[in-house]
GROMACS .gro file of C-alpha atoms in nm:
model
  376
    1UNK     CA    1   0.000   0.000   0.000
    2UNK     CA    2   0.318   0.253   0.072
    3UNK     CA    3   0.348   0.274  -0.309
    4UNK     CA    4  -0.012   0.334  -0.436
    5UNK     CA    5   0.034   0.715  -0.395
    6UNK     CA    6   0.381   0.715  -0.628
    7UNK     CA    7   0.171   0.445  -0.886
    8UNK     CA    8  -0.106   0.698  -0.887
    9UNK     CA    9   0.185   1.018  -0.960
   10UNK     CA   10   0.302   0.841  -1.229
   11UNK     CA   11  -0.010   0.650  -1.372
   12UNK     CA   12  -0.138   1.070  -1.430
   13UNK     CA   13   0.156   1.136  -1.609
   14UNK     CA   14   0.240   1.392  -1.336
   15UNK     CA   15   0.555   1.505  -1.189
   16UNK     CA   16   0.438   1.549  -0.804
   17UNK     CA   17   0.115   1.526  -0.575
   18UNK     CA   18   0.020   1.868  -0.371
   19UNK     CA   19  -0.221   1.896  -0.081
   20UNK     CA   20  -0.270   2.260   0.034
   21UNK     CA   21  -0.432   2.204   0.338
   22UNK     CA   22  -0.426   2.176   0.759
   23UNK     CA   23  -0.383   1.850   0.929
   24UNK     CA   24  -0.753   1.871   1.011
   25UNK     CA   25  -0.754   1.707   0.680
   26UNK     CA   26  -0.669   1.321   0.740
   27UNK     CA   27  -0.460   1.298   0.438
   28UNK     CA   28  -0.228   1.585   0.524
   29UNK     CA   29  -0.185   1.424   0.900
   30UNK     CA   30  -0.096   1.111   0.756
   31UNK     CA   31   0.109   1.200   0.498
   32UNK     CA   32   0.356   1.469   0.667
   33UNK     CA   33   0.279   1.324   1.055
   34UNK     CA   34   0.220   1.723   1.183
   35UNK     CA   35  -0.009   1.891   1.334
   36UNK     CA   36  -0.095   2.234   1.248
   37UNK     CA   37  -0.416   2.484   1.235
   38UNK     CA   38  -0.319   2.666   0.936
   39UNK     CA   39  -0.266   2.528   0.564
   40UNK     CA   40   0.048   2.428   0.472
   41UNK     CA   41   0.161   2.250   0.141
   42UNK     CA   42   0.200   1.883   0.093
   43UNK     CA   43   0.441   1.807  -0.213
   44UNK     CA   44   0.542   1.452  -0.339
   45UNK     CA   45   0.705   1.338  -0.578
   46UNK     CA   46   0.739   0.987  -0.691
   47UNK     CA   47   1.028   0.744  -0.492
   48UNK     CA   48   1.129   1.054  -0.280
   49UNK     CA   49   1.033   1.135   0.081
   50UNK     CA   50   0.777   1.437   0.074
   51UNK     CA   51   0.827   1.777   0.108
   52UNK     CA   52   0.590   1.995   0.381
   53UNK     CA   53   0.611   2.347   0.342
   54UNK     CA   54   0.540   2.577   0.654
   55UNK     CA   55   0.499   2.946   0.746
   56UNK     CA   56   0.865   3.039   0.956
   57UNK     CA   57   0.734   3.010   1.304
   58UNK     CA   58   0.614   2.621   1.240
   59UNK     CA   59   1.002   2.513   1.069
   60UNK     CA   60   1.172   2.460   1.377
   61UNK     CA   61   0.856   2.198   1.490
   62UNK     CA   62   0.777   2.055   1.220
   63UNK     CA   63   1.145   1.946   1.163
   64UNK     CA   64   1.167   1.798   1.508
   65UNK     CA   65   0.781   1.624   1.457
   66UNK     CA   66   0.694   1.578   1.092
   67UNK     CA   67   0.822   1.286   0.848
   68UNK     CA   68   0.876   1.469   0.517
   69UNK     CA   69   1.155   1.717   0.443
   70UNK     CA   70   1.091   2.071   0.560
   71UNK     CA   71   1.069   2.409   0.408
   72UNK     CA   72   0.975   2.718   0.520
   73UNK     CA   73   0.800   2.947   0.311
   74UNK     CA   74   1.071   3.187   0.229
   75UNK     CA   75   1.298   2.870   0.165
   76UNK     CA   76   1.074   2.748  -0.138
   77UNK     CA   77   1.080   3.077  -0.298
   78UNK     CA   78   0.739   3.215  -0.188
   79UNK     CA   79   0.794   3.593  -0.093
   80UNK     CA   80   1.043   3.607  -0.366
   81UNK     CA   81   0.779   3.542  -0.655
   82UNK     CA   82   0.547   3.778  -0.412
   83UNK     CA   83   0.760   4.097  -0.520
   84UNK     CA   84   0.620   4.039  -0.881
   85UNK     CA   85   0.303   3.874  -0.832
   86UNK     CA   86   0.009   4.127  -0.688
   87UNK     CA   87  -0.175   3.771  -0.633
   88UNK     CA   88  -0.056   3.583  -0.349
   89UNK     CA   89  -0.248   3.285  -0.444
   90UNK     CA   90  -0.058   3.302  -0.824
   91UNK     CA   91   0.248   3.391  -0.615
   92UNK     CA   92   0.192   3.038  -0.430
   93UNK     CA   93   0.074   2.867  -0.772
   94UNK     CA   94   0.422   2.991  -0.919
   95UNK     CA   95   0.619   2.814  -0.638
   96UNK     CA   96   0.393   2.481  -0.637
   97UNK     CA   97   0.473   2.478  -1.014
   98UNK     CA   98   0.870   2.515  -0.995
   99UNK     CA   99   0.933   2.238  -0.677
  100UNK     CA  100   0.657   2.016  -0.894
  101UNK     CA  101   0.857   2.090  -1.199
  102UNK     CA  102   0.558   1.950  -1.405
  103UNK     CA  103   0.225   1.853  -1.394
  104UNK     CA  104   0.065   1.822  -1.080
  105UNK     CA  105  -0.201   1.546  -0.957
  106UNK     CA  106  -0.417   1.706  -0.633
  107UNK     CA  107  -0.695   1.516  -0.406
  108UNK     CA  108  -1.046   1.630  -0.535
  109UNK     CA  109  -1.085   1.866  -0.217
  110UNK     CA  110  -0.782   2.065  -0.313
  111UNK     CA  111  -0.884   2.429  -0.303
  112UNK     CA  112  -1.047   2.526  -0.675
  113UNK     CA  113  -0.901   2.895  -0.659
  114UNK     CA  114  -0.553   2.775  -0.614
  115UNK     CA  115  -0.603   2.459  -0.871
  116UNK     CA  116  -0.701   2.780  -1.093
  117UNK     CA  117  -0.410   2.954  -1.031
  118UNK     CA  118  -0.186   2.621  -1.081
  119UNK     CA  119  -0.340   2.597  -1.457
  120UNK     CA  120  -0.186   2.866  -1.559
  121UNK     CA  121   0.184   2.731  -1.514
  122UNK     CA  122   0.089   2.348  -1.531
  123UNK     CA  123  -0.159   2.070  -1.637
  124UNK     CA  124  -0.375   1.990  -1.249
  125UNK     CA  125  -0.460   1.615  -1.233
  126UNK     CA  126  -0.751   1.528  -0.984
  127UNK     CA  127  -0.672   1.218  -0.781
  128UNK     CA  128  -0.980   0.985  -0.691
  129UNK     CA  129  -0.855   0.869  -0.324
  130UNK     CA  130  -0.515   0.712  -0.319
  131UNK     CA  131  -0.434   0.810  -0.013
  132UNK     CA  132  -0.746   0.741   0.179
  133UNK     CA  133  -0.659   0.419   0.001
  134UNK     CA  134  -0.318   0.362   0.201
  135UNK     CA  135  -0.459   0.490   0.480
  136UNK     CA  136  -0.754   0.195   0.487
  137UNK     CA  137  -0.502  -0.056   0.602
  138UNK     CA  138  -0.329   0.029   0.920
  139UNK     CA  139  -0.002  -0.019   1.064
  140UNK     CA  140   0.037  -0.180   1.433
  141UNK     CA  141   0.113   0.145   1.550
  142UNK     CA  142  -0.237   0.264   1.448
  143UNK     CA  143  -0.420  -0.003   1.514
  144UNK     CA  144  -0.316   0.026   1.888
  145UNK     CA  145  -0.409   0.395   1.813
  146UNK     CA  146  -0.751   0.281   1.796
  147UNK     CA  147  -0.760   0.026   2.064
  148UNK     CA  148  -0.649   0.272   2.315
  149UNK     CA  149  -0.903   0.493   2.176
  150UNK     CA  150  -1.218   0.213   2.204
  151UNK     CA  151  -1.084   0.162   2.564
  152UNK     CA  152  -1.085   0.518   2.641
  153UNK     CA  153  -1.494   0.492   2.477
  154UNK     CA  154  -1.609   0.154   2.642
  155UNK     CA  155  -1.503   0.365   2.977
  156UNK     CA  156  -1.749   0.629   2.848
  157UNK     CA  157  -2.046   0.456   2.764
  158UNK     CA  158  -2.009   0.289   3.107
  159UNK     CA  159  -1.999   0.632   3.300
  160UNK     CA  160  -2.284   0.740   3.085
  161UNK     CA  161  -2.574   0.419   3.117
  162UNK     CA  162  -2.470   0.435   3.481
  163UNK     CA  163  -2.536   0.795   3.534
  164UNK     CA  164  -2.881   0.697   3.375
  165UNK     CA  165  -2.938   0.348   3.574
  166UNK     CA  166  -2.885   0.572   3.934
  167UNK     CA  167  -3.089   0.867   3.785
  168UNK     CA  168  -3.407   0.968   4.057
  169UNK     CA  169  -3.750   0.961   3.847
  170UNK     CA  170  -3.991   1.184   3.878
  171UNK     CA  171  -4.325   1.088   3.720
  172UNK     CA  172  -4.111   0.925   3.441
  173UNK     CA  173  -3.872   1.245   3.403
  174UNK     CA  174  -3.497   1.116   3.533
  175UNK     CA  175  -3.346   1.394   3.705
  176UNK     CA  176  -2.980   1.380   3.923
  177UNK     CA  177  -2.993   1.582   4.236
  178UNK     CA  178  -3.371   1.708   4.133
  179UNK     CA  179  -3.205   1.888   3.822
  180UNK     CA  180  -3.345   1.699   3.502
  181UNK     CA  181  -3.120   1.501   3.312
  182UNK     CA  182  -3.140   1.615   3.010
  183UNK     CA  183  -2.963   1.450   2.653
  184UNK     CA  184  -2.711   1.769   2.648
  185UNK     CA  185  -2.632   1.729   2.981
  186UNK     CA  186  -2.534   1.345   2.932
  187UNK     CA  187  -2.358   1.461   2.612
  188UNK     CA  188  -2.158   1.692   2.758
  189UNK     CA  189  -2.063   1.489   3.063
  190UNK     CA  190  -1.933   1.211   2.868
  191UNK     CA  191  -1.738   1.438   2.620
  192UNK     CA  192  -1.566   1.601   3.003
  193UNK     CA  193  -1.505   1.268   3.096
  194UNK     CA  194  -1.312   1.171   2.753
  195UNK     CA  195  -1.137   1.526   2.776
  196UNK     CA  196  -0.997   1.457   3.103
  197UNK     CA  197  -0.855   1.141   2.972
  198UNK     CA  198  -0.655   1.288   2.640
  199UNK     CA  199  -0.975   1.261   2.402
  200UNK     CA  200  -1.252   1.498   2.227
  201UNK     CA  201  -1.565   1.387   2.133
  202UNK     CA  202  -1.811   1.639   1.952
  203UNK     CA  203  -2.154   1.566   1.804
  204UNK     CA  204  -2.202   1.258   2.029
  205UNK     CA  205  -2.591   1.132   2.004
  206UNK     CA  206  -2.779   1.050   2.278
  207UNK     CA  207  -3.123   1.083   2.190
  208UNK     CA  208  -3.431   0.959   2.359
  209UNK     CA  209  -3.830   0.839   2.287
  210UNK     CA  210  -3.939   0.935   1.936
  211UNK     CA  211  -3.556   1.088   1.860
  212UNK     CA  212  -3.437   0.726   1.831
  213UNK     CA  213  -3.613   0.672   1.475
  214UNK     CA  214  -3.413   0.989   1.359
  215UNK     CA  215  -3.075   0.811   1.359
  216UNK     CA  216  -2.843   1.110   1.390
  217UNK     CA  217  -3.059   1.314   1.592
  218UNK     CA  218  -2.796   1.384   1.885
  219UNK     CA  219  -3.082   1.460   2.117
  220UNK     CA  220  -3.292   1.728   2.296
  221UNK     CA  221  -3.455   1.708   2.569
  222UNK     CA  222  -3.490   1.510   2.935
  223UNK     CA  223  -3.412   1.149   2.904
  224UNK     CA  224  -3.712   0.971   3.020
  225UNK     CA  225  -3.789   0.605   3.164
  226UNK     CA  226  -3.939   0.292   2.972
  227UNK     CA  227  -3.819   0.501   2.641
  228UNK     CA  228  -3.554   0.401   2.426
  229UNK     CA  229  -3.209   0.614   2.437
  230UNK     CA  230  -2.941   0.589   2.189
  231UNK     CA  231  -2.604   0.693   2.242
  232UNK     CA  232  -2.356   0.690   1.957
  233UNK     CA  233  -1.979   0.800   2.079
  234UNK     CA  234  -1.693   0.818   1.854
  235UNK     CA  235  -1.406   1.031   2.010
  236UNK     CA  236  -1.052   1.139   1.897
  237UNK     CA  237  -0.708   1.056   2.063
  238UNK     CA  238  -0.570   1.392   2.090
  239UNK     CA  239  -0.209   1.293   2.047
  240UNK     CA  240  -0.236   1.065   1.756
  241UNK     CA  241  -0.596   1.197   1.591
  242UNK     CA  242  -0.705   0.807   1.584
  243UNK     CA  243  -1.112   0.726   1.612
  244UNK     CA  244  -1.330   0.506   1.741
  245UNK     CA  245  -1.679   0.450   1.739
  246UNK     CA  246  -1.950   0.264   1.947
  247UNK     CA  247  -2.297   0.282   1.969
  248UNK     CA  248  -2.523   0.121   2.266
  249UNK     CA  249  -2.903   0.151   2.292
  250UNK     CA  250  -3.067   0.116   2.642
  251UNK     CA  251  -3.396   0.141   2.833
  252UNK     CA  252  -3.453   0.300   3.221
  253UNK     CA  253  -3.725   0.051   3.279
  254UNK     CA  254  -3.937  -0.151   3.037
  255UNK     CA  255  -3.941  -0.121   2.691
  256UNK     CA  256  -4.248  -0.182   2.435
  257UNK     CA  257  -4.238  -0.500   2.325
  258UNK     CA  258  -4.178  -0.333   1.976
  259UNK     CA  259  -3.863  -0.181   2.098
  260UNK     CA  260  -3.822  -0.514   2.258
  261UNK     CA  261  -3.803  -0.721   1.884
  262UNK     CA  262  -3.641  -0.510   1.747
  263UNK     CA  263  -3.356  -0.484   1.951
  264UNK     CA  264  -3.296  -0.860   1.962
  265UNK     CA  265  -3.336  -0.791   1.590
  266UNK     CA  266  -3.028  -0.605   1.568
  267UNK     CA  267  -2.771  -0.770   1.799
  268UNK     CA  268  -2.824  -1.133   1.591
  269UNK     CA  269  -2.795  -0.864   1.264
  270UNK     CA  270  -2.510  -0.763   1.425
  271UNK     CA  271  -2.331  -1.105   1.546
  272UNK     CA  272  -2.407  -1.226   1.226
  273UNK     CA  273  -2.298  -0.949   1.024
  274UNK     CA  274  -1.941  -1.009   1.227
  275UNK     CA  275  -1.915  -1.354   1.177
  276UNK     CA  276  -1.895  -1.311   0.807
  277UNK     CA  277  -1.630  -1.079   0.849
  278UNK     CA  278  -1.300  -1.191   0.666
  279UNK     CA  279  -1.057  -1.038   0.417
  280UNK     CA  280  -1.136  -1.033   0.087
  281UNK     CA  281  -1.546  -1.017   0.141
  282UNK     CA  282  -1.682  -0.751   0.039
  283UNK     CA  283  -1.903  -0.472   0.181
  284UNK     CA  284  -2.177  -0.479  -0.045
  285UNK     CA  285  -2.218  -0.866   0.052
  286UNK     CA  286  -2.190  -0.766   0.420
  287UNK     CA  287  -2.441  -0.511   0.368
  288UNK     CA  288  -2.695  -0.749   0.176
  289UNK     CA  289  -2.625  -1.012   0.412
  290UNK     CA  290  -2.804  -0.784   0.708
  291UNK     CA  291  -3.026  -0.617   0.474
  292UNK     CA  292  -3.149  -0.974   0.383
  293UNK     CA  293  -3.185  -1.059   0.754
  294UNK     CA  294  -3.395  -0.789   0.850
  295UNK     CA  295  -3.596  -0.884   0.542
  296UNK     CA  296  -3.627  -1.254   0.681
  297UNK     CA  297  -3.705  -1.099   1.048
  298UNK     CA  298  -4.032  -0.921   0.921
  299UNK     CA  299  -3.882  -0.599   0.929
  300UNK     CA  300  -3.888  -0.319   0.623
  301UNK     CA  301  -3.583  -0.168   0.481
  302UNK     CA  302  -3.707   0.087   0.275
  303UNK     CA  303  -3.841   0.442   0.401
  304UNK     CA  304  -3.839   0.307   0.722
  305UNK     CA  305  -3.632  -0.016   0.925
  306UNK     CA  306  -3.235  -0.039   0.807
  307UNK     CA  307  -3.196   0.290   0.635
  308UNK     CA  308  -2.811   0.328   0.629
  309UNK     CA  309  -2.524   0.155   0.522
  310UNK     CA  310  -2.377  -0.126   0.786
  311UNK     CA  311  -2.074   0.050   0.894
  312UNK     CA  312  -1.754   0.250   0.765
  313UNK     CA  313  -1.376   0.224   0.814
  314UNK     CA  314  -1.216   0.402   1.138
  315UNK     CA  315  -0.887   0.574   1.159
  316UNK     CA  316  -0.804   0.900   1.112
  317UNK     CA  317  -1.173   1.036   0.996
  318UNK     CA  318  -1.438   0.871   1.215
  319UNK     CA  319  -1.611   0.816   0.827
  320UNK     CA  320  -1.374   0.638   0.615
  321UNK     CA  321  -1.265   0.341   0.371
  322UNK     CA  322  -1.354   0.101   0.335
  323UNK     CA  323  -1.769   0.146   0.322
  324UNK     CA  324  -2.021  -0.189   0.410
  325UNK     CA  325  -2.247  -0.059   0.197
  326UNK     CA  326  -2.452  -0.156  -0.169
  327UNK     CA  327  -2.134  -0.026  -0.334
  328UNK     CA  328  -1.901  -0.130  -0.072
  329UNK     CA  329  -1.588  -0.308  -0.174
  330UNK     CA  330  -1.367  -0.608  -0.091
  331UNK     CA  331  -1.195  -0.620   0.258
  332UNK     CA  332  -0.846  -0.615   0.346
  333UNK     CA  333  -0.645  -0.761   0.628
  334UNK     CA  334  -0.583  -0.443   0.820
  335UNK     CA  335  -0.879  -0.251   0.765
  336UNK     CA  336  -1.031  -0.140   1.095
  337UNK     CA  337  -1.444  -0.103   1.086
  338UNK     CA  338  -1.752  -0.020   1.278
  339UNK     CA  339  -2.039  -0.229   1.242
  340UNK     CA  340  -2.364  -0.073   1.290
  341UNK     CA  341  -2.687  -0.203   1.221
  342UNK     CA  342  -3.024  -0.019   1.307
  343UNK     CA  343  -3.398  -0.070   1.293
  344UNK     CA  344  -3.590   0.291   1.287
  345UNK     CA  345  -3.974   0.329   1.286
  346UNK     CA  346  -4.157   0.711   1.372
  347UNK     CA  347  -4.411   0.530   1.546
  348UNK     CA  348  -4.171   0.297   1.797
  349UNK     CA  349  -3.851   0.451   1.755
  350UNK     CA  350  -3.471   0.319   1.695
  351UNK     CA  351  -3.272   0.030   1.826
  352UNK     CA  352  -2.865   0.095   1.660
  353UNK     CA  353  -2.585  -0.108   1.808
  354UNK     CA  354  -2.229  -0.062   1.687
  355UNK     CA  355  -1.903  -0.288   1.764
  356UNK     CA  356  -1.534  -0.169   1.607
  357UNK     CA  357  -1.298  -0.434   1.502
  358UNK     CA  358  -0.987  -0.535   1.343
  359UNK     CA  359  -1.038  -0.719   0.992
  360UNK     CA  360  -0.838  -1.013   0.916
  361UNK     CA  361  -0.807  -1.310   0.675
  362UNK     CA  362  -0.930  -1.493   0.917
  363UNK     CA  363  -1.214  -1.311   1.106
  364UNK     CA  364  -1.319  -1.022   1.272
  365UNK     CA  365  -1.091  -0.919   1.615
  366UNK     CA  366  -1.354  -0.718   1.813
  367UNK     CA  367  -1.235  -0.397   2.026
  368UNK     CA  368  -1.556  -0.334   2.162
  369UNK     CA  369  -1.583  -0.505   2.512
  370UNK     CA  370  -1.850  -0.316   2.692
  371UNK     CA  371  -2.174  -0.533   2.739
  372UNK     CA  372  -2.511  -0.523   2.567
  373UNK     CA  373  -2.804  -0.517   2.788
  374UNK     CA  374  -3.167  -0.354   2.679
  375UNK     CA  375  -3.299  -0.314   3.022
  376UNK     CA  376  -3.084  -0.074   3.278
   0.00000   0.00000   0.00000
């Protein structure tokens, strides 16, 4: 996989590959190993170590922390082709152009009033995901990235179905201390508790009652008893930027015996879904397989029932290759994935559980180990 970005270079006919971007951008972290707020540039060309290109003040870092060779931006030439370009955004075209010394090929979110500027001094390539490609299979250094991180999250959803198992009721309304507890006050106290042990969370879902059926509704609202709550958490390690992502659904009491089905529904989805797990099945037949399940259990998968794919890779973007979904792919040995399946109805609301695991040729290796239990 370490050569697929050079094979892609070359197979454009193109002399380097340029990301303009800041390591929010998975591709940029990965490639260059830095961490930075503002956009820096990316440049690669094919069997040579890449070249990261940083404002002054970021040289002295990045040389100590990145992987590529270093530049600052008076080093490649930028405030030099400033003086005679009123642009700066032709001025930085210029220099991209001359350290490419050819065509360049760019990832398709590559900025289009810079790829405009590039044009005018070169031919700009679009790349279709070669690097999101490498980064599908992970090293053992990231794949104990992600472990720590699904340890960190099992810890979470503990400290959060606890808080809601000791909640005080009133008239079905949980409160803690006689303050209601509400769905942003859960979400916020398990994104504290992640922060306080070297991980962020942000749009973390705990929804409640009719919510559920809405399955990225993050929640509003007090969390009440004998109603379904869904919490979906997939944090960040702060030091390496690796994901993870787990979703439990739970009920303070007793659920209908709609909610009931269905969530026995979608744990043997689920189990079954993993045990088919291997390299070199694909998505799509991981994706029918639970789709075709659900079918056999009674249970519609149209407007209503399983209406998203059956999980994603993990790794440096919580949403990432490869996809178990109608177009999804074949597996590799490597690839880390969630596995999600979900029944949704308006009138009963959702049921989604979600395991991560390791993919290999011969099975699925589970990080998830916090239990499953309907009733708190």
């Amino acid at each position: 996989m370490k050569n697929t970005l050079d094979r892609s270079i070359k197979k454009a006919d193109a002399a380097a590959y340029v990301i303009y971007d800041s390591s929010l951008n998975p591709d940029m972290r990965y490639m260059t190993g830095f961490t930075a707020g503002d956009s820096m540039l990316y440049i690669k060309h094919p069997d040579r170590r890449g070249t990261l290109i940083v404002p002054q003040m970021e040289k002295d870092r990045a040389l100590s922390e990145s992987k590529c060779d270093v530049l600052s931006r008076g080093d490649a030439g930028f405030f030099d082709f400033l003086k005679t370009e009123t642009d700066p955004y032709t001025a930085q075209a210029r220099m991209i152009a001359e350290i490419a010394g050819g065509n360049v090929l760019v990832p398709h979110n590559f900025p289009i009033i810079l790829a405009k500027e590039l044009e005018k001094f070169c031919e700009v390539r679009i790349d279709r995901g070669s690097i999101e490609e490498m980064r599908s299979v992970k090293s053992a250094d990231e794949i104990s990235a992600v472990r720590r991180c699904q340890k960190a999250t099992d810890a979470a959803m503990e400290f959060a179905i606890e808080m809601i198992k000791n909640a005080d009721s009133d008239n079905g309304e949980l409160e803690i201390n006689e303050v209601p507890l509400t769905s942003d006050y859960l979400k916020s106290e398990i994104e504290c508790f992640l922060l306080k042990r070297g991980f962020t969370a942000k749009d973390t879902i705990a929804s409640c009652g009719y919510e559920t059926a809405m399955p990225h509704a993050t929640g509003d609202g007090v969390i009440l008893e004998n109603e379904p709550v869904v919490i979906d958490i997939f944090p960040c390690e702060i030091k390496t930027g690796y994901h993870s992502d787990m979703t439990r659904t739970v009920v303070r009491g007793e659920p209908s015996s709609e909610i009931e089905d269905m969530y026995k529904c979608v744990y043997d989805a689920k189990m079954h879904a993993k045990s088919l797990i291997r390299s070199n099945v694909t998505g799509k037949f991981l994706y029918d397989a639970v789709m075709n399940f659900f079918e056999e259990n009674g249970y519609m998968t149209e407007t209503e029932g399983f209406i998203h794919s059956l999980g994603h890779g993990v790794g440096l973007a919580i949403h990432e290759s490869p996809s178990l979904s109608p177009s999804g792919k074949e597996l590799q040995s490597g690839n880390i994935i969630a596995v999600e399946p979900g029944l949704y109805y308006k009138k009963h609301g959702g049921v989604r559980l979600e395991d991560i695991g390791l993919v290999t040729d011969f099975g699925f290796d589970c990080f998830t180990q916090y239990k499953e239990e309907l009733r708190i």
